[in-house]
């Protein structure tokens, strides 16, 4: 029986543990809070009135009498504690609906508070269990010399060795470089959606490796800067917009507003903290920063020669709001918490486990060059997605949720003909083979039978 206990412990410890876990598991989700509210007639009536207020304000500013009625409804909901304290989960399927509830309850008083995150507090750890640790250790071993100049290429190759990372990276590369027929524009909405899917569903040891890889030369720096396809994800043909206008557009969108509030809370700098962060967690700051990618306020590196990041905007024509505009820029380019977190990211890569065998050789230089083409495609311009495209994206999202929710699997290194565009087919082949009955499972079953006979 001792042998049986050891075997079961080994298999249980390999269970998947998410890389982002709530610090307070008892936090109430806003959707659950609303379901509880609508069972109370008075709570339901006041909440419906607030929803009406938000809809009316989106069309035209409310009158003084109308706004006061909204304030009264909001005050009447104050004693419904679950609504006041509810939070949302990043990247969940119901995130948009949850955020809509969160901000509705805070209208009109508190609606402008974009320094308190609507998301659950998290504790970010890049490696949370032995299985992930082993996987990260295997892919961190490279046949390339570990010099700064090839770390971004290595990070991209490591991503390709992980089925989910490779396929979702291919997905956003296609979405952000595909030109709409009859135009010279990309579809920014689809690009943003695909970027968010990549960052929300790929473990941070891979997605962060691609985003924050250290560089010592401009070629590596340019590859890093073009990781999120800036020509489609945020750059405008007519030049940089004013930062105040950019923030104004962001605040009209619940997702962007929420990600910005999350960033301001988790990347708040402090001169008294060794890490430079008030919350003493550079990793949580990086998570919040990555959450902005794929929104109206997508940030990125300002050049190919430094780790300085900023928004694609300026303060020209700000008039007497010059200081307010500079505040937006300084959240990124003068933020010691964010800068230290990015600079320290290079030293947080998991090291190989002793005794881990080396993986097969990396792709040839020609294959590496082909894979690099993801960042060398022509720079398309941007248009807004039509309603038909939005419906198509929603259908794709539902298909992925129902059919692609399996665990992450390791895939073999690229073949000589492999590129970023055929990762999907390779991933499918490996996924199908993973469903077969493995030898370790057979041995476990046999040992269980023997143990039962002993008992």
XYZ file of C-alpha atoms in Angstrom:
455
model
C 0.000 0.000 0.000
C 2.952 2.327 0.589
C 4.002 1.795 -3.021
C 0.441 2.553 -4.146
C 0.405 5.805 -2.142
C 3.686 6.912 -3.690
C 2.418 6.206 -7.217
C -0.862 8.031 -6.672
C 1.002 11.006 -5.208
C 3.262 11.201 -8.239
C 0.300 11.206 -10.615
C -1.749 13.683 -8.562
C 1.110 16.170 -8.276
C 1.148 16.369 -12.075
C -2.335 17.919 -12.072
C -2.593 21.248 -13.782
C -2.498 24.341 -11.538
C -3.317 27.682 -13.149
C -0.509 30.245 -13.380
C -2.807 32.978 -12.138
C -4.804 32.264 -8.984
C -7.025 34.525 -6.873
C -5.473 35.699 -3.624
C -8.981 35.819 -2.126
C -10.898 32.770 -3.409
C -14.079 34.048 -1.665
C -14.395 37.043 -3.988
C -17.884 37.286 -5.472
C -18.187 37.431 -9.255
C -20.386 40.305 -10.459
C -22.537 37.964 -12.553
C -23.277 35.873 -9.454
C -24.016 39.068 -7.516
C -26.577 40.151 -10.125
C -28.262 36.750 -10.097
C -28.688 37.178 -6.366
C -29.894 40.782 -6.803
C -32.649 40.029 -9.314
C -34.262 37.645 -6.830
C -34.947 40.705 -4.683
C -37.619 42.899 -6.378
C -36.285 46.142 -4.901
C -32.668 45.400 -5.842
C -33.749 44.400 -9.331
C -35.751 47.635 -9.786
C -32.870 49.883 -8.700
C -30.368 47.990 -10.843
C -32.580 48.260 -13.935
C -32.847 51.996 -13.316
C -29.048 52.301 -13.226
C -28.791 50.344 -16.468
C -31.215 52.847 -18.018
C -29.032 55.702 -16.722
C -25.898 54.256 -18.350
C -27.693 53.752 -21.685
C -29.061 57.310 -21.656
C -25.680 58.828 -20.751
C -24.121 57.031 -23.723
C -26.509 58.903 -26.045
C -26.517 62.355 -24.434
C -25.567 63.908 -21.052
C -28.253 63.426 -18.429
C -30.238 66.376 -17.100
C -29.737 67.451 -13.494
C -33.004 65.801 -12.482
C -32.175 62.620 -14.372
C -28.697 62.415 -12.848
C -30.081 62.912 -9.358
C -32.529 60.059 -9.903
C -29.567 57.875 -10.920
C -27.681 58.895 -7.772
C -30.695 57.948 -5.664
C -30.884 54.525 -7.320
C -27.186 54.023 -6.747
C -27.500 54.965 -3.071
C -30.391 52.522 -2.664
C -28.082 49.712 -3.833
C -25.333 50.538 -1.346
C -26.547 48.032 1.257
C -26.411 45.156 -1.251
C -22.872 44.209 -0.278
C -22.269 41.559 -2.937
C -22.890 44.093 -5.730
C -20.600 46.654 -4.144
C -17.696 44.243 -3.609
C -17.958 42.002 -6.666
C -15.051 41.562 -9.080
C -14.429 39.996 -12.494
C -12.016 37.421 -13.912
C -9.530 38.387 -16.604
C -10.068 36.672 -19.911
C -13.156 34.737 -18.828
C -15.888 34.005 -21.323
C -18.299 36.305 -19.471
C -15.745 39.066 -18.872
C -17.557 41.710 -20.927
C -20.900 41.082 -19.198
C -19.237 41.056 -15.788
C -17.451 44.350 -16.417
C -20.685 45.934 -17.626
C -22.273 45.088 -14.268
C -19.242 46.339 -12.325
C -19.301 49.769 -13.962
C -23.106 50.078 -13.962
C -23.187 49.769 -10.171
C -20.612 52.581 -9.993
C -22.584 55.013 -12.139
C -22.669 57.961 -11.743
C -20.655 58.266 -8.494
C -17.372 56.364 -8.750
C -17.614 55.887 -12.503
C -14.476 57.978 -13.008
C -12.397 55.916 -10.582
C -9.943 54.261 -12.947
C -7.283 53.578 -10.310
C -9.105 50.653 -8.677
C -9.050 47.411 -10.632
C -12.366 45.654 -11.324
C -10.503 42.335 -11.479
C -9.823 39.802 -8.773
C -6.559 40.330 -6.946
C -4.050 37.814 -8.234
C -0.795 36.206 -7.273
C 1.224 35.649 -10.418
C 3.769 32.851 -10.532
C 5.370 31.902 -13.826
C 5.766 28.252 -12.760
C 3.252 26.750 -10.309
C 3.688 22.984 -10.498
C 6.231 20.296 -11.278
C 4.813 19.499 -14.713
C 4.988 23.115 -15.884
C 8.414 23.509 -14.312
C 9.752 20.521 -16.210
C 8.239 21.710 -19.472
C 9.619 25.212 -19.064
C 13.016 23.764 -18.220
C 13.055 21.578 -21.331
C 12.147 24.372 -23.715
C 14.590 26.775 -22.037
C 17.467 24.536 -23.075
C 18.547 25.635 -26.526
C 21.236 24.570 -28.914
C 21.774 28.298 -29.598
C 24.304 30.099 -27.383
C 22.521 32.054 -24.623
C 23.477 35.547 -25.728
C 21.201 38.573 -25.577
C 21.130 39.031 -29.326
C 19.166 35.829 -29.991
C 16.907 35.688 -26.920
C 13.841 36.934 -28.830
C 14.345 34.354 -31.553
C 14.807 31.667 -28.915
C 11.645 32.804 -27.104
C 9.699 32.549 -30.368
C 11.041 29.034 -30.950
C 10.203 27.986 -27.383
C 6.681 29.273 -27.981
C 6.466 27.124 -31.110
C 7.336 24.017 -29.070
C 4.222 24.563 -26.957
C 1.090 23.632 -28.884
C -1.223 26.343 -27.555
C 1.414 29.058 -27.803
C 2.385 28.197 -31.357
C -1.159 27.955 -32.677
C -2.426 31.136 -31.001
C 0.664 33.052 -32.099
C -0.012 31.950 -35.661
C -3.621 33.058 -35.229
C -2.805 36.617 -34.204
C -0.042 36.894 -36.799
C -2.577 36.086 -39.505
C -5.278 38.355 -38.054
C -2.915 41.319 -37.749
C -1.323 41.010 -41.192
C -4.305 40.006 -43.334
C -5.504 42.793 -45.609
C -9.240 43.329 -46.050
C -10.081 42.627 -49.733
C -10.321 45.797 -51.805
C -8.402 47.904 -49.278
C -4.887 48.312 -47.964
C -6.065 48.049 -44.345
C -5.960 45.324 -41.733
C -8.877 44.602 -39.423
C -7.806 46.112 -36.104
C -10.724 44.645 -34.165
C -9.794 41.084 -35.193
C -6.127 41.809 -34.528
C -6.912 43.035 -30.997
C -9.123 40.051 -30.307
C -6.466 37.580 -31.435
C -3.760 39.333 -29.397
C -5.897 39.143 -26.275
C -6.594 35.444 -26.859
C -2.864 34.782 -27.126
C -2.010 36.674 -23.936
C -4.935 35.307 -21.922
C -4.586 31.627 -22.842
C -0.845 31.044 -23.168
C 1.145 30.491 -19.937
C 3.177 33.536 -18.967
C 6.532 31.759 -19.177
C 5.998 31.665 -22.942
C 3.964 34.787 -23.735
C 6.115 36.957 -21.463
C 9.245 35.449 -22.975
C 8.159 36.705 -26.392
C 7.059 40.136 -25.145
C 9.900 40.943 -22.762
C 12.941 39.103 -24.153
C 16.222 40.976 -23.454
C 18.124 42.443 -26.408
C 21.564 43.962 -26.946
C 21.354 44.854 -30.660
C 18.860 46.705 -32.837
C 17.881 43.673 -34.941
C 16.707 41.820 -31.835
C 15.097 45.015 -30.531
C 13.158 45.529 -33.749
C 11.924 41.943 -33.658
C 10.747 42.493 -30.093
C 9.033 45.785 -30.985
C 7.173 44.172 -33.891
C 5.998 41.179 -31.861
C 2.501 42.666 -31.504
C 2.431 43.914 -35.142
C 2.316 47.648 -34.314
C 1.318 48.642 -37.839
C -2.084 47.038 -37.219
C -2.503 46.951 -33.448
C -2.135 50.680 -32.734
C -0.337 52.821 -35.336
C -2.434 55.326 -37.314
C -1.821 56.417 -40.892
C -2.373 60.077 -39.982
C 0.198 60.120 -37.192
C -0.073 59.947 -33.420
C -3.343 61.031 -31.759
C -3.471 63.244 -28.677
C -3.117 61.163 -25.490
C -6.190 62.799 -23.926
C -8.316 61.771 -26.907
C -6.885 58.247 -26.775
C -7.762 57.912 -23.089
C -11.213 59.385 -23.721
C -11.966 56.705 -26.327
C -10.623 54.051 -23.949
C -12.912 55.135 -21.113
C -15.961 54.683 -23.346
C -15.169 50.973 -23.679
C -15.669 48.821 -20.564
C -12.852 46.426 -21.422
C -10.275 49.122 -22.126
C -11.413 51.139 -19.080
C -11.018 48.042 -16.901
C -7.590 47.087 -18.231
C -6.388 50.679 -17.741
C -7.658 50.703 -14.142
C -5.967 47.345 -13.550
C -2.690 48.723 -14.931
C -2.819 51.858 -12.773
C -3.484 49.839 -9.617
C -0.884 47.125 -10.175
C 1.875 49.243 -11.730
C 1.674 52.152 -9.310
C 5.288 53.188 -8.597
C 6.750 53.767 -5.165
C 10.125 55.292 -4.307
C 10.096 53.426 -0.962
C 9.857 49.948 -2.493
C 12.958 47.976 -3.581
C 11.069 46.771 -6.652
C 9.812 50.271 -7.414
C 6.216 48.986 -7.155
C 3.757 49.971 -4.450
C 2.316 46.430 -4.482
C 5.834 44.915 -4.390
C 5.175 42.685 -7.387
C 6.768 43.330 -10.736
C 5.187 40.143 -12.122
C 1.652 41.385 -11.392
C 2.565 44.686 -13.037
C 3.684 42.859 -16.185
C 0.405 40.944 -16.207
C -1.528 44.228 -16.023
C 0.652 45.803 -18.723
C 0.095 42.821 -21.032
C -3.644 43.182 -20.375
C -3.620 46.525 -22.202
C -2.286 44.924 -25.381
C -5.210 44.323 -27.684
C -7.163 47.379 -26.494
C -7.465 50.978 -27.710
C -4.532 51.859 -25.441
C -2.122 49.187 -26.665
C 1.413 50.119 -25.463
C 4.714 49.044 -26.974
C 8.454 49.694 -27.083
C 9.268 53.152 -28.413
C 12.369 52.035 -30.326
C 14.533 49.040 -31.179
C 17.374 50.150 -28.915
C 15.830 50.323 -25.416
C 13.226 48.779 -23.108
C 11.349 52.079 -22.764
C 7.640 51.677 -23.490
C 4.917 54.206 -24.160
C 1.548 54.861 -25.740
C 1.293 55.755 -29.431
C 0.233 59.345 -28.716
C 1.564 62.844 -27.995
C 0.480 65.997 -26.194
C 0.377 68.438 -29.081
C -2.585 70.802 -28.849
C -3.394 69.900 -25.232
C -3.655 73.559 -24.187
C -4.394 73.973 -20.483
C -4.684 70.193 -20.139
C -0.987 69.748 -20.840
C -0.263 68.305 -17.378
C -3.133 65.840 -17.654
C -1.769 64.691 -20.984
C 1.757 64.270 -19.600
C 0.296 62.157 -16.784
C -0.874 59.613 -19.355
C 2.542 59.436 -21.016
C 4.377 59.233 -17.685
C 2.281 56.223 -16.634
C 4.430 54.323 -19.120
C 7.668 56.094 -20.037
C 8.478 57.333 -16.510
C 7.101 54.449 -14.462
C 9.878 52.917 -12.326
C 7.690 49.955 -11.358
C 7.042 49.002 -14.982
C 10.604 49.704 -16.116
C 12.130 47.566 -13.342
C 9.670 44.751 -14.006
C 10.592 44.653 -17.703
C 14.329 44.915 -17.010
C 14.158 42.091 -14.459
C 12.153 39.828 -16.739
C 15.280 38.538 -18.460
C 16.582 37.024 -15.220
C 13.316 35.247 -14.333
C 13.472 32.546 -17.014
C 13.227 29.087 -15.385
C 16.546 27.222 -15.374
C 16.918 23.608 -16.596
C 16.235 20.834 -14.106
C 19.280 18.720 -13.354
C 19.229 15.584 -15.446
C 16.769 16.916 -18.013
C 17.729 15.566 -21.455
C 18.483 18.050 -24.193
C 15.749 18.465 -26.808
C 16.363 17.613 -30.459
C 18.305 20.182 -32.503
C 16.713 23.517 -33.338
C 15.538 24.411 -36.855
C 18.068 25.305 -39.482
C 19.042 28.978 -39.993
C 16.756 29.046 -43.050
C 13.776 27.935 -40.953
C 14.669 30.533 -38.329
C 14.714 33.148 -41.070
C 11.315 31.995 -42.335
C 9.875 32.189 -38.830
C 11.253 35.696 -38.460
C 9.106 36.845 -41.399
C 6.167 37.293 -39.039
C 7.673 40.675 -38.140
C 8.820 41.665 -41.620
C 5.513 41.717 -43.462
C 4.217 44.936 -45.068
C 2.577 47.316 -42.621
C -1.171 47.481 -43.269
C -3.441 50.290 -42.170
C -6.526 49.989 -40.038
C -10.278 49.997 -40.391
C -13.083 49.244 -37.954
C -14.641 45.784 -38.116
C -18.174 45.426 -39.440
C -21.015 43.800 -37.516
C -20.743 40.695 -39.690
C -17.089 40.301 -38.738
C -17.973 40.658 -35.064
C -20.553 37.879 -35.357
C -17.986 35.692 -37.089
C -15.505 36.298 -34.277
C -18.107 35.397 -31.660
C -18.784 32.098 -33.459
C -15.051 31.340 -33.541
C -14.837 32.141 -29.835
C -17.647 29.707 -29.004
C -16.058 26.965 -31.096
C -12.762 27.448 -29.315
C -14.431 27.372 -25.908
C -16.279 24.126 -26.637
C -13.750 22.266 -28.710
C -10.336 23.609 -27.850
C -10.294 23.635 -24.094
C -7.774 20.845 -23.651
C -4.514 21.149 -21.780
C -1.291 22.411 -23.238
C 0.868 19.793 -24.929
C 4.463 19.734 -26.002
C 4.936 19.390 -29.736
C 8.100 18.225 -31.456
C 10.526 20.809 -32.880
C 9.805 22.308 -36.263
C 10.460 20.140 -39.271
C 12.644 21.484 -42.047
C 9.549 22.857 -43.759
C 7.816 24.157 -40.646
C 6.971 27.835 -40.334
C 4.705 29.872 -38.112
C 1.888 29.412 -40.631
C 1.636 25.629 -40.344
C 1.824 25.298 -36.580
C -1.916 24.645 -36.451
C -1.749 21.447 -38.496
C 1.232 20.193 -36.547
C -0.556 20.950 -33.302
C -3.614 19.006 -34.432
C -1.538 15.964 -35.265
C 0.114 15.949 -31.862
C -3.151 16.560 -30.048
C -4.735 13.515 -31.677
C -1.777 11.318 -30.797
C -1.934 12.481 -27.173
C -5.335 10.823 -26.756
C -3.938 7.299 -27.205
C -3.451 4.979 -24.238
C 0.078 5.583 -22.899
C 2.457 3.086 -21.290
C 2.604 4.933 -17.917
C -1.177 4.626 -17.588
C -0.961 0.884 -18.339
C 1.715 0.424 -15.649
C -0.335 2.403 -13.143
C -3.404 0.231 -13.798
C -1.357 -2.946 -13.371
C 0.183 -1.740 -10.099
C -3.258 -0.785 -8.781
C -4.545 -4.320 -9.462
C -1.520 -5.840 -7.692
C -2.010 -3.515 -4.718
C -5.675 -4.422 -4.437
C -4.799 -8.132 -4.429
C -2.308 -7.487 -1.609
C -5.016 -5.619 0.341
